[in-house]
Short mmCIF file of N, CA, C and O in Angstrom, two decimals:
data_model
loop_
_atom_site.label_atom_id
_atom_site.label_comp_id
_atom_site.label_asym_id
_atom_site.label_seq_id
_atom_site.Cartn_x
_atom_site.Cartn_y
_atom_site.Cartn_z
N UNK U 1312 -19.66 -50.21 76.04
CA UNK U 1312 -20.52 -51.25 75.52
C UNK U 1312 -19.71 -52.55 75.50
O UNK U 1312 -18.50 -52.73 75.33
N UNK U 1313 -20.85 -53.54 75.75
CA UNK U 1313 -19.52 -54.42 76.12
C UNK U 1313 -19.74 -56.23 74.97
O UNK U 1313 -20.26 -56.13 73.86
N UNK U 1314 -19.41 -57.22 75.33
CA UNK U 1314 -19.26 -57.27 73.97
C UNK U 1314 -20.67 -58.21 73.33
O UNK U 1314 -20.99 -58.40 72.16
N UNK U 1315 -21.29 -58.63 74.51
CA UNK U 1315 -23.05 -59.25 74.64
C UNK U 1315 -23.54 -58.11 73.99
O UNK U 1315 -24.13 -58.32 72.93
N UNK U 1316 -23.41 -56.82 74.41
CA UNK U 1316 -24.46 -55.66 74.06
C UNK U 1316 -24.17 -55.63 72.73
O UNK U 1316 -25.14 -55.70 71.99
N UNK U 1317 -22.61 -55.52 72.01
CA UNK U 1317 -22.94 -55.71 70.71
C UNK U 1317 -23.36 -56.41 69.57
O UNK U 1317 -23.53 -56.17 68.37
N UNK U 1318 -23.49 -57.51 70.46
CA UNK U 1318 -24.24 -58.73 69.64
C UNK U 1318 -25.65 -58.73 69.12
O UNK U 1318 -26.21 -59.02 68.07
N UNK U 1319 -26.08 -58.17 70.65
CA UNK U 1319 -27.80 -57.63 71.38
C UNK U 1319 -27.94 -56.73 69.99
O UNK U 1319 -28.94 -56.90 69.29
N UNK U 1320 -27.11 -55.94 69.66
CA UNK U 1320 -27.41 -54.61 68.84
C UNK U 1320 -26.97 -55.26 67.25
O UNK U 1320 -27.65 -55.04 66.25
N UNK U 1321 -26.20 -55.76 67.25
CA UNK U 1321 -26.06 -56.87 65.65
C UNK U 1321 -27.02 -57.73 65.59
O UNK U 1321 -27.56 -57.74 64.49
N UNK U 1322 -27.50 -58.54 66.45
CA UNK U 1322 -29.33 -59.25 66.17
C UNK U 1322 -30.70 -57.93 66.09
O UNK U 1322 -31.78 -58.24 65.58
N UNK U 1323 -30.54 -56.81 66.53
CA UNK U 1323 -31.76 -56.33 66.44
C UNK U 1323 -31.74 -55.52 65.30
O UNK U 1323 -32.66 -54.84 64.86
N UNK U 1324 -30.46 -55.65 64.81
CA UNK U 1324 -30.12 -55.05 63.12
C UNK U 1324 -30.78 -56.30 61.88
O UNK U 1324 -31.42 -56.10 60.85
N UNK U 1325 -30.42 -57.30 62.35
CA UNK U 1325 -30.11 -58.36 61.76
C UNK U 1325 -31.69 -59.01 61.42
O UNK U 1325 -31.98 -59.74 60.47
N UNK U 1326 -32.68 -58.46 62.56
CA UNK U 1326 -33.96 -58.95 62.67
C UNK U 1326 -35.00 -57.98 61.50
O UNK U 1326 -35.93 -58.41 60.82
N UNK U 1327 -34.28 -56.11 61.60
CA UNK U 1327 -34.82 -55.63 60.34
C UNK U 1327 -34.36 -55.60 59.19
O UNK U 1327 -35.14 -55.09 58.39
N UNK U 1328 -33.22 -56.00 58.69
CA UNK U 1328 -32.82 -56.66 57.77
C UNK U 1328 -33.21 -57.64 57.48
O UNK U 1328 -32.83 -57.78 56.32
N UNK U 1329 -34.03 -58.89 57.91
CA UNK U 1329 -34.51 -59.31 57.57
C UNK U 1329 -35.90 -59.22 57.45
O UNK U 1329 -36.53 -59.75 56.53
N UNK U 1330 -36.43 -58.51 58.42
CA UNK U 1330 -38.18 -58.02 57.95
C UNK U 1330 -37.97 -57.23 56.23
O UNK U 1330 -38.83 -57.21 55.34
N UNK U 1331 -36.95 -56.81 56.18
CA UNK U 1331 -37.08 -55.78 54.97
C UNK U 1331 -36.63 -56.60 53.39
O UNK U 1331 -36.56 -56.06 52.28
N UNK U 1332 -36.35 -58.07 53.75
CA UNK U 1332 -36.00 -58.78 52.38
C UNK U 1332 -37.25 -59.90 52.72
O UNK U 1332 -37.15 -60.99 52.16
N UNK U 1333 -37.82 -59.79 53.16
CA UNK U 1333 -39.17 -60.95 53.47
C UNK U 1333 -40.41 -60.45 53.60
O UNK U 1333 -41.31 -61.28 53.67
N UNK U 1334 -40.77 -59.06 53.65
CA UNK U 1334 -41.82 -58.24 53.87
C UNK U 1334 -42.70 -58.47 52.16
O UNK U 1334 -41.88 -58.55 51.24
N UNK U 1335 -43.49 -58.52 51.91
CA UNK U 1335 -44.33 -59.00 50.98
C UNK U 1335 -45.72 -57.82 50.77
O UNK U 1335 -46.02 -57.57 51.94
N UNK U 1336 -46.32 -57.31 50.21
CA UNK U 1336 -47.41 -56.40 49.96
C UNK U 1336 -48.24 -57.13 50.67
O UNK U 1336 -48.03 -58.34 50.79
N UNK U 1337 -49.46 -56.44 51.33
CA UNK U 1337 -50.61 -57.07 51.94
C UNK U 1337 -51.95 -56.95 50.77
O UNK U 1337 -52.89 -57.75 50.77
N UNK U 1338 -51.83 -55.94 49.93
CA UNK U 1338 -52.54 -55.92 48.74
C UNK U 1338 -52.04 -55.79 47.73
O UNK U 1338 -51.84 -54.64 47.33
N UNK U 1339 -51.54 -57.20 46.72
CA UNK U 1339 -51.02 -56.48 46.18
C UNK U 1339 -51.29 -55.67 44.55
O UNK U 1339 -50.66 -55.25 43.58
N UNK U 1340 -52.84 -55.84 45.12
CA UNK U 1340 -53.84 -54.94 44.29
C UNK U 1340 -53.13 -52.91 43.93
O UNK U 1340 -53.34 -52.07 43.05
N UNK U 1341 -52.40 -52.97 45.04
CA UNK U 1341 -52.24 -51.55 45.27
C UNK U 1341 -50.96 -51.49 46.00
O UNK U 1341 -50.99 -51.39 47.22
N UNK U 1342 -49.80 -51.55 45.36
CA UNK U 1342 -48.52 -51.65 46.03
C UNK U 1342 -48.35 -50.14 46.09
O UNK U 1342 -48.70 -49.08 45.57
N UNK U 1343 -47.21 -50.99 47.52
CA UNK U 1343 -46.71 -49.97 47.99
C UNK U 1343 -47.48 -49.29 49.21
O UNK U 1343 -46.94 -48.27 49.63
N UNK U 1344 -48.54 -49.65 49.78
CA UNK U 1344 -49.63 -49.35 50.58
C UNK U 1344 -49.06 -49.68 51.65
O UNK U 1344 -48.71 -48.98 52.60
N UNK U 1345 -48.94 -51.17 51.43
CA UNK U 1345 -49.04 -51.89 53.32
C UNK U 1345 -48.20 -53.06 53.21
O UNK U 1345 -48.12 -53.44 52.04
N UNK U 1346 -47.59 -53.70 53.97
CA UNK U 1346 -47.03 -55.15 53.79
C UNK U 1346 -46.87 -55.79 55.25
O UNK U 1346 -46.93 -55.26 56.36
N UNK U 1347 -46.71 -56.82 54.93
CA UNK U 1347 -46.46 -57.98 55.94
C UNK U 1347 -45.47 -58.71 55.82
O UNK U 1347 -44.91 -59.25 54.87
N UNK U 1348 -45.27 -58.65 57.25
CA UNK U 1348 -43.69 -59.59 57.76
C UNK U 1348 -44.31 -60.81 58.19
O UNK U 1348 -45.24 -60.86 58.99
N UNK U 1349 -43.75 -61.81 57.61
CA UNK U 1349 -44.45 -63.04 58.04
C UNK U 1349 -43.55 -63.60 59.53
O UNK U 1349 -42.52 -63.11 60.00
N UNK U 1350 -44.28 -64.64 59.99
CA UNK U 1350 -44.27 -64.52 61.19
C UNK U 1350 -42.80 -66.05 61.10
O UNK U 1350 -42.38 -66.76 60.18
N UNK U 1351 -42.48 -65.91 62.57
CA UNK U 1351 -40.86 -67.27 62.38
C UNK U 1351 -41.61 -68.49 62.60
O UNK U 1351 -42.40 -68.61 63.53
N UNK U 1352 -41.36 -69.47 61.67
CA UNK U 1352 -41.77 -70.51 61.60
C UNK U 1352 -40.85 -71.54 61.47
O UNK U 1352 -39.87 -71.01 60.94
N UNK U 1353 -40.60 -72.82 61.66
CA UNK U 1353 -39.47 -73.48 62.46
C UNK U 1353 -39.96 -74.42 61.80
O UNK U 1353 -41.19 -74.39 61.93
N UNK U 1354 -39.55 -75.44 61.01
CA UNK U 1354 -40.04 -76.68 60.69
C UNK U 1354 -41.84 -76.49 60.06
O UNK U 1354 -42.76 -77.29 59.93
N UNK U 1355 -41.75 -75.73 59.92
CA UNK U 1355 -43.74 -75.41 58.98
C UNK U 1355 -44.32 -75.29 60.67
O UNK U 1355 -45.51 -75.59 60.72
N UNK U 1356 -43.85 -74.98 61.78
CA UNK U 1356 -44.49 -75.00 62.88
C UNK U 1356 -44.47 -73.10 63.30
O UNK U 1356 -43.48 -72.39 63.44
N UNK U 1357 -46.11 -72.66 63.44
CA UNK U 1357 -45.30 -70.95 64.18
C UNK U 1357 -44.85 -71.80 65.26
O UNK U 1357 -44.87 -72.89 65.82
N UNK U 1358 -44.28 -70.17 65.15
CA UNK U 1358 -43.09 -69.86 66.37
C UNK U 1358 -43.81 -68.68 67.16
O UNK U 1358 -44.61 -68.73 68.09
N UNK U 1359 -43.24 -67.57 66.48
CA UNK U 1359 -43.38 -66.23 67.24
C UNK U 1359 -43.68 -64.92 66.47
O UNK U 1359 -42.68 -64.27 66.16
N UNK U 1360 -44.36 -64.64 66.26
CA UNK U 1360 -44.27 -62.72 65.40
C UNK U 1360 -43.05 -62.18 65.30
O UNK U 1360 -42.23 -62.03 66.21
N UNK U 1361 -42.91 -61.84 63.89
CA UNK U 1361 -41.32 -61.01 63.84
C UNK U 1361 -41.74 -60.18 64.89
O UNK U 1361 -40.99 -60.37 65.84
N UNK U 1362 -42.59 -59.35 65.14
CA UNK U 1362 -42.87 -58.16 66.06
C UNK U 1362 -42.39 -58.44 67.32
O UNK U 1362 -41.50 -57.78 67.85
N UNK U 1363 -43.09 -59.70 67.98
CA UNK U 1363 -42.35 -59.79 69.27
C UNK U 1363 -41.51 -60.53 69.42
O UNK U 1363 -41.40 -60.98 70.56
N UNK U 1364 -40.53 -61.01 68.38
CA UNK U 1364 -38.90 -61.14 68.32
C UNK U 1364 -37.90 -59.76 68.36
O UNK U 1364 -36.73 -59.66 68.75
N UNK U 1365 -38.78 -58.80 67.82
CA UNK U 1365 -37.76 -57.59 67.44
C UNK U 1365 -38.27 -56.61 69.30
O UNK U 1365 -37.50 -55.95 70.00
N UNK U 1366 -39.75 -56.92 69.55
CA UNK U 1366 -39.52 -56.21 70.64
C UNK U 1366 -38.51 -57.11 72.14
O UNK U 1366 -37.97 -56.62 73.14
N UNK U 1367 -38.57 -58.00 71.84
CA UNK U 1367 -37.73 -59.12 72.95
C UNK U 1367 -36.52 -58.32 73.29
O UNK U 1367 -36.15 -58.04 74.43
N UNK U 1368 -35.81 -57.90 71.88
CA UNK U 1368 -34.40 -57.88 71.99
C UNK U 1368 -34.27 -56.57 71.86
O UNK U 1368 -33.09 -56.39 71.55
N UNK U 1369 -34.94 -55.35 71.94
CA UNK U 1369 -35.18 -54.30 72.20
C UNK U 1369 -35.10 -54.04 73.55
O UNK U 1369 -34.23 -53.27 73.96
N UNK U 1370 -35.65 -54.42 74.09
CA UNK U 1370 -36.28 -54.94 75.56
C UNK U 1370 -34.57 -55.31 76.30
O UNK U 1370 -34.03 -54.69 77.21
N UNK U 1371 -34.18 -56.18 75.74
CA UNK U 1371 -32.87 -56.66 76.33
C UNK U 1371 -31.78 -55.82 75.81
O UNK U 1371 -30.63 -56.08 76.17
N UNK U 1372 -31.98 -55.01 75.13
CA UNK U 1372 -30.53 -54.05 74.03
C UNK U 1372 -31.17 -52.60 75.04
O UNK U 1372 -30.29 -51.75 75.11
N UNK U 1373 -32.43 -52.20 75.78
CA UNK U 1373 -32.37 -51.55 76.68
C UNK U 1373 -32.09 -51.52 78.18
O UNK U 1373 -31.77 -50.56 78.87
N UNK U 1374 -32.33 -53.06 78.60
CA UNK U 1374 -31.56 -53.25 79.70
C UNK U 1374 -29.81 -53.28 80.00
O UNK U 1374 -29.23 -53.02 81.05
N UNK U 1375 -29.36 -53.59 79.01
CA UNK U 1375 -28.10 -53.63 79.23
C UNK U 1375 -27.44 -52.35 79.21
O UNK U 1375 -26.42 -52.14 79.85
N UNK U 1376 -28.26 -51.13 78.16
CA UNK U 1376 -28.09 -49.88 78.28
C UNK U 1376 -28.07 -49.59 79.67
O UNK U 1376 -27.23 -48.85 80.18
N UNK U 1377 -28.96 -50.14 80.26
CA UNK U 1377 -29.20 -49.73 82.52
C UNK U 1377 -27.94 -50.49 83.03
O UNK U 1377 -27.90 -50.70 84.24
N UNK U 1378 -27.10 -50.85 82.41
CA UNK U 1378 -25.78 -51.92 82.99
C UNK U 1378 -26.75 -53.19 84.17
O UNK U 1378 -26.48 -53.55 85.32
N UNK U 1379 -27.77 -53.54 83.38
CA UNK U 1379 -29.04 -55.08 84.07
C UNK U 1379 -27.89 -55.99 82.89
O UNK U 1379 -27.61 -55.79 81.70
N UNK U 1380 -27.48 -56.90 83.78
CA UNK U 1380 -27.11 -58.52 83.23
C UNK U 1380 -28.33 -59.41 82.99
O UNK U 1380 -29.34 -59.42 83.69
N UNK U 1381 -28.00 -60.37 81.56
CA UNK U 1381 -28.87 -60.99 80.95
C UNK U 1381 -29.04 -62.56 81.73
O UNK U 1381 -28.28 -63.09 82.55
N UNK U 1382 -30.17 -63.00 81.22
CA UNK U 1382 -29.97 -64.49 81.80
C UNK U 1382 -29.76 -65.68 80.98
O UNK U 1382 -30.34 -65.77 79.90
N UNK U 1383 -28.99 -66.61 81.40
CA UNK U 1383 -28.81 -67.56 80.58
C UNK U 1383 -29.69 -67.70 79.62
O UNK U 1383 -29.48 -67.67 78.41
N UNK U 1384 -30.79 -67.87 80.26
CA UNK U 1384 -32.16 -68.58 79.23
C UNK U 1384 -32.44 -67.11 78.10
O UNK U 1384 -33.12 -67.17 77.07
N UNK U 1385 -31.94 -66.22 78.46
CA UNK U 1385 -32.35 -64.74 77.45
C UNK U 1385 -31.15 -65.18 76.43
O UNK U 1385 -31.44 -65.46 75.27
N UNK U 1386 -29.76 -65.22 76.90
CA UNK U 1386 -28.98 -65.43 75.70
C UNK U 1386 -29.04 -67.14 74.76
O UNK U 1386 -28.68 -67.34 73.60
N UNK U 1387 -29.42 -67.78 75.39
CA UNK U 1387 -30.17 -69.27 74.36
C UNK U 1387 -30.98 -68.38 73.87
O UNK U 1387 -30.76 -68.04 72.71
N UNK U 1388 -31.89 -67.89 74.45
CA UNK U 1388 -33.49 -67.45 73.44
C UNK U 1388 -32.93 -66.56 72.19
O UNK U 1388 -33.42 -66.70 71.07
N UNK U 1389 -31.77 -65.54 72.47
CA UNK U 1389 -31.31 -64.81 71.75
C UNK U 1389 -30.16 -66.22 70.27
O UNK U 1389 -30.29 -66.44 69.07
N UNK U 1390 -29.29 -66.70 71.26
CA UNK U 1390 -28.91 -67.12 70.07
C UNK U 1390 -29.94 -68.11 69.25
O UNK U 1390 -29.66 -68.20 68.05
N UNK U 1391 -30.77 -68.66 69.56
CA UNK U 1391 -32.35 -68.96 68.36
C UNK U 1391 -32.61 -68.01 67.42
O UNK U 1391 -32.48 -68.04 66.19
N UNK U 1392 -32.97 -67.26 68.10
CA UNK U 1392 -33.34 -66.10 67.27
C UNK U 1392 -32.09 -65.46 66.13
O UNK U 1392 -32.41 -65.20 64.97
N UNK U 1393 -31.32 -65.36 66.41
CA UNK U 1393 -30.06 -65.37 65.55
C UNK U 1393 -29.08 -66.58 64.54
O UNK U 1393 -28.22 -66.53 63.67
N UNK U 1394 -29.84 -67.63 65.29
CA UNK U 1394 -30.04 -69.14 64.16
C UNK U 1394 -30.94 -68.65 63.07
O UNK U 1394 -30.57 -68.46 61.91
N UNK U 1395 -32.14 -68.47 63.53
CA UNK U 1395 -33.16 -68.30 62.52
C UNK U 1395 -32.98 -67.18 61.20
O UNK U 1395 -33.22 -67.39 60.01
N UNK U 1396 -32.43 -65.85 61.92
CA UNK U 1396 -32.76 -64.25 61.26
C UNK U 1396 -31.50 -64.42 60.49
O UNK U 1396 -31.47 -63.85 59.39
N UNK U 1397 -30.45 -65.09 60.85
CA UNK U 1397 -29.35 -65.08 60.37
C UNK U 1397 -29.22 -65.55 58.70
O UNK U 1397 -28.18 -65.34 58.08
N UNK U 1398 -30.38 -66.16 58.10
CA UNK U 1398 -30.23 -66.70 57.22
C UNK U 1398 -30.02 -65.51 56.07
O UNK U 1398 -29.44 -65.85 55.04
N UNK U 1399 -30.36 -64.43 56.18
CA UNK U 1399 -30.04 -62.96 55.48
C UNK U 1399 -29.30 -63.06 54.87
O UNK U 1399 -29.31 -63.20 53.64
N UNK U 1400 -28.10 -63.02 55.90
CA UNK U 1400 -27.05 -62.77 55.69
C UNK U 1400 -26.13 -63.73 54.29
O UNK U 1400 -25.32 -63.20 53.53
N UNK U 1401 -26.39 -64.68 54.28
CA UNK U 1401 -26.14 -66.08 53.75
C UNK U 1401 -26.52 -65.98 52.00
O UNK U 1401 -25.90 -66.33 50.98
N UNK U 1402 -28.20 -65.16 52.32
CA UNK U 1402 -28.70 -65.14 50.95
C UNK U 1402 -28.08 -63.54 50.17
O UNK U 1402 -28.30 -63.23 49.00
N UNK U 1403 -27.36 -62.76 51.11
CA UNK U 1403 -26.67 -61.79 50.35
C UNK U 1403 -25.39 -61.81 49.74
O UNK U 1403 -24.97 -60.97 48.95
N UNK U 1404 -24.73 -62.91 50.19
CA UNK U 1404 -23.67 -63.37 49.56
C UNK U 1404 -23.73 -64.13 48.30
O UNK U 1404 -22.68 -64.53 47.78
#
């Protein structure tokens, strides 16, 4: 594994770690039922579904498993995405 892939695999950690301190009840008439991950929002602007942020880099943490090289524009898109999710980390300290 080399050392992109472990990054690939520290952001797609990093992305449910943060679904799991931001996830909120969808009723919360009846917790514990259902919840929602709110979606990345950038300046009060959407962005993208946690969902298809976490499948992106799934997607790319299985190609590199096939020894497939990434593309520039995948690792910008990735380090965004690791601007954003990263804030976790920050609020656990």
């Amino acid at each position: 594994m080399n050392k992109v892939h472990k990054k690939i695999k520290h952001l797609n950690h990093t992305l449910i770690v943060w679904a799991e301190d931001n996830k909120y009840p969808t009723n919360p008439g009846n917790p514990g039922t259902d919840y929602t991950i709110p979606p990345r929002k950038e300046n009060k602007i959407f962005v993208s579904e946690w969902k298809d942020d976490l499948k992106f880099v799934t997607k790319l943490d299985r190609w590199l498993s096939e020894d497939r090289t990434l593309t520039s524009k995948e690792l910008q898109m990735c380090n965004q995405l690791y601007e954003f999710y990263s804030g976790v980390y920050e609020k656990r300290n």
